[in-house]
GROMACS .gro file of C-alpha atoms in nm:
model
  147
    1UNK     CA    1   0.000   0.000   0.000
    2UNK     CA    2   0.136   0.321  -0.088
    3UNK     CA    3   0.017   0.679   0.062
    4UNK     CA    4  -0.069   0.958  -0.192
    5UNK     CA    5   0.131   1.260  -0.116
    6UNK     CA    6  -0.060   1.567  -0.123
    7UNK     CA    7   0.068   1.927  -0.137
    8UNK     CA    8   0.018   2.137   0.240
    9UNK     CA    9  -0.271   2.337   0.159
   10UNK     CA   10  -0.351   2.692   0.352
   11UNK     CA   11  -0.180   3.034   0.312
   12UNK     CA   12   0.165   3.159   0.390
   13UNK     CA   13   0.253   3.413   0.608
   14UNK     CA   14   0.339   3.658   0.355
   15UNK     CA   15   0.000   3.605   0.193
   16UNK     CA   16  -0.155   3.665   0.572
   17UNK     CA   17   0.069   3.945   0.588
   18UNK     CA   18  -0.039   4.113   0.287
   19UNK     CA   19  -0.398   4.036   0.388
   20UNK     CA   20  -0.355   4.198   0.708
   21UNK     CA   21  -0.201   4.558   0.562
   22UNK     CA   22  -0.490   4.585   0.310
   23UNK     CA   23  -0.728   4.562   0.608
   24UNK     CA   24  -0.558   4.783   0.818
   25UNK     CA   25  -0.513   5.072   0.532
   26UNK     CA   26  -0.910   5.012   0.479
   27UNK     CA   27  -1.019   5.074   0.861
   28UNK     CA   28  -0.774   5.395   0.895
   29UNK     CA   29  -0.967   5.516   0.584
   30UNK     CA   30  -1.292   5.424   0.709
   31UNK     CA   31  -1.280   5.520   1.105
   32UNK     CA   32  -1.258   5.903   1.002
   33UNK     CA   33  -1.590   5.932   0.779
   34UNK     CA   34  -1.739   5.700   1.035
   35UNK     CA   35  -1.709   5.929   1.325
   36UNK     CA   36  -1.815   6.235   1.104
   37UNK     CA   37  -2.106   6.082   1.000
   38UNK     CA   38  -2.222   5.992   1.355
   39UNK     CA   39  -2.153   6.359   1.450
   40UNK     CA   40  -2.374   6.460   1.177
   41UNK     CA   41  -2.601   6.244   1.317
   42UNK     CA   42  -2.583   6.408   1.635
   43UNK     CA   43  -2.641   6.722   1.440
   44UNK     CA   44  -2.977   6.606   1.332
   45UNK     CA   45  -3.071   6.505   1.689
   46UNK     CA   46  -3.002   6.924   1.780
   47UNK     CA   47  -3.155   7.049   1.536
   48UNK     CA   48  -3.456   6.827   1.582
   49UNK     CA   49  -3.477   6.863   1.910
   50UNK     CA   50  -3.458   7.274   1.908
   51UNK     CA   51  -3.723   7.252   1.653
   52UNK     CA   52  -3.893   7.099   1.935
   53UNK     CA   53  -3.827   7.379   2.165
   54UNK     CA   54  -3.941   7.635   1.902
   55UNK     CA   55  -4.320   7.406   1.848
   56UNK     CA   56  -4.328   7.420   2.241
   57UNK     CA   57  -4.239   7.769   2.299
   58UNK     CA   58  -4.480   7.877   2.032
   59UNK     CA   59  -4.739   7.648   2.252
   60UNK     CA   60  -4.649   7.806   2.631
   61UNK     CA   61  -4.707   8.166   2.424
   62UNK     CA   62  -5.022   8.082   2.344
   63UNK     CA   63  -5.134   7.963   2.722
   64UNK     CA   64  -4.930   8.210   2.903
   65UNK     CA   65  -4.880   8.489   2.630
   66UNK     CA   66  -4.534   8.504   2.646
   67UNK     CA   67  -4.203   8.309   2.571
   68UNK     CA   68  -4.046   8.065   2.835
   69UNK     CA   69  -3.870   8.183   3.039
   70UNK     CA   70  -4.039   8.518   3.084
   71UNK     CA   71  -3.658   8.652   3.213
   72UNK     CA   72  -3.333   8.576   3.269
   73UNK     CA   73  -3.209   8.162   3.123
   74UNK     CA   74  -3.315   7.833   3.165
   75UNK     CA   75  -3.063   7.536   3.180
   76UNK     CA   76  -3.236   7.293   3.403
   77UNK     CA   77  -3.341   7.061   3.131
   78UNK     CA   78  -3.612   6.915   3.381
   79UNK     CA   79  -3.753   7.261   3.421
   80UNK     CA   80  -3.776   7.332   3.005
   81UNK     CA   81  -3.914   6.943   2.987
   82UNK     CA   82  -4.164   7.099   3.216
   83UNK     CA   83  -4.258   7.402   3.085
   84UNK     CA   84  -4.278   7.290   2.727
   85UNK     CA   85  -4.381   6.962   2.770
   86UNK     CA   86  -4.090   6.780   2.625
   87UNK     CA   87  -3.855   6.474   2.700
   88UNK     CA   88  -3.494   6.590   2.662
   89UNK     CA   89  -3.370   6.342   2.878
   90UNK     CA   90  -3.162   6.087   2.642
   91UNK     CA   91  -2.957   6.349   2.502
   92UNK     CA   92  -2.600   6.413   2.375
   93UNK     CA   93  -2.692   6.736   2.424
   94UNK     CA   94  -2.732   7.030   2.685
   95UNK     CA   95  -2.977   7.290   2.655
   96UNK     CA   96  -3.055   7.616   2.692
   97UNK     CA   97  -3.302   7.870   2.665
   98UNK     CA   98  -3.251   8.257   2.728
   99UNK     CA   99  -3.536   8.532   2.755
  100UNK     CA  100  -3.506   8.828   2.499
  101UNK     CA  101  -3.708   9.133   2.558
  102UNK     CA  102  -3.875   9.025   2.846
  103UNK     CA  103  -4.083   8.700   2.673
  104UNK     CA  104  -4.106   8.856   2.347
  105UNK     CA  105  -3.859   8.675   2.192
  106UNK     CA  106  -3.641   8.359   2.314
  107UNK     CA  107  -3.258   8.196   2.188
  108UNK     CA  108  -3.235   7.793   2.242
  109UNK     CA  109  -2.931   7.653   2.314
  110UNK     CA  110  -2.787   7.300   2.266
  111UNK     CA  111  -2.412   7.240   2.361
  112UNK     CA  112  -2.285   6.900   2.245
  113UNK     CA  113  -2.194   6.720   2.512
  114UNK     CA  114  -1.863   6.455   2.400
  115UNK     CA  115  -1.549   6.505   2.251
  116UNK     CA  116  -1.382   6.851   2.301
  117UNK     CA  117  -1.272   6.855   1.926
  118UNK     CA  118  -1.562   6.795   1.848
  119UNK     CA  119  -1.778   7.059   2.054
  120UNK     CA  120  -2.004   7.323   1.920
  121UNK     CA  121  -2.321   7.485   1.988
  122UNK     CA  122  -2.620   7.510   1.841
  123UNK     CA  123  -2.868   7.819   1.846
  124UNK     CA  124  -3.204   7.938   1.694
  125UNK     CA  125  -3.487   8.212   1.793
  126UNK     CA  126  -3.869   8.245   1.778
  127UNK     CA  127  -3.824   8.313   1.413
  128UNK     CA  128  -3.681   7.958   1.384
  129UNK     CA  129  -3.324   8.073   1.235
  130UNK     CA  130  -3.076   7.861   1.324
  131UNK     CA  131  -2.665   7.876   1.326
  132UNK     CA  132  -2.388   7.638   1.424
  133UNK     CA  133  -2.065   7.780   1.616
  134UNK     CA  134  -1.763   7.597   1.753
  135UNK     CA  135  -1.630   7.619   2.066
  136UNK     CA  136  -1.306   7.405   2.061
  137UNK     CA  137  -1.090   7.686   1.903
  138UNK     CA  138  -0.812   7.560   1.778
  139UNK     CA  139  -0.815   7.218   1.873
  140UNK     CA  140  -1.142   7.142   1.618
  141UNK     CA  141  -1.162   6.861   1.372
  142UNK     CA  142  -1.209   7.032   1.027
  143UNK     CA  143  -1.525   7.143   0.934
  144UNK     CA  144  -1.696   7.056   1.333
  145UNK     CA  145  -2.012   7.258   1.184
  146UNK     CA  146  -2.122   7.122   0.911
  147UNK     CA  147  -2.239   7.352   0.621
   0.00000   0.00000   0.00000
């Protein structure tokens, strides 16, 4: 009886090697766009949310007949989630609201709360205009607010 000698089959380690390096170049081109899409997607969540504020603002005007807070600033989420009958409690987010002209006019507020590079603020008024600043200074990934 004779044996039938077959070649070793499986991959060398230079083949593994190469492998390896094509995968790694891949994920250090991926990781960046991933993390600046889920910051956009934190975006969304601001913006959505200070729409939010603006719909119940617009509702404690027409109860009360003015703007919440009637003076001064608001940053006890649980009081705004109060007042304007919201739920702002699974947030990446910190808000704000600040009285203009007494109740006649209001500016929301929502300060991402996460990476310092990647912090920036969100505003808008009664009128609904809104604007994105950045408040790492220097330190900022490109382009923190998107356009």
């Amino acid at each position: 009886m004779t044996r039938k000698i077959t070649p070793n089959e499986g991959f060398t380690i230079i083949e593994l090697m190469v492998v390896m390096i094509i995968v790694g170049v891949l994920v250090s081109l991926a990781i960046p766009g991933f993390f600046r899409t889920k910051e956009r997607a934190f975006d969304k969540e601001a913006r959505i949310t200070l729409d939010l504020i603006v719909a119940g603002e617009k509702m404690y005007r027409a109860r009360i007949s003015s703007y919440y807070p009637s003076s001064g600033n608001v940053s006890n989420e649980s009081d705004i989630e109060n007042n304007l009958q919201l739920d702002l409690s699974f947030s990446d987010w910190s808000y704000r609201i600040d009285s203009v002209s007494s109740g006649v006019n209001f500016n929301a507020t929502a300060a991402r709360n996460g990476p310092p590079d990647w912090s920036r603020q969100w505003l808008i008024n009664a009128s609904g205009v809104s604007s994105c600043a950045s408040t790492c200074g220097t330190s900022c990934v490109p382009n923190v607010c998107p356009s």
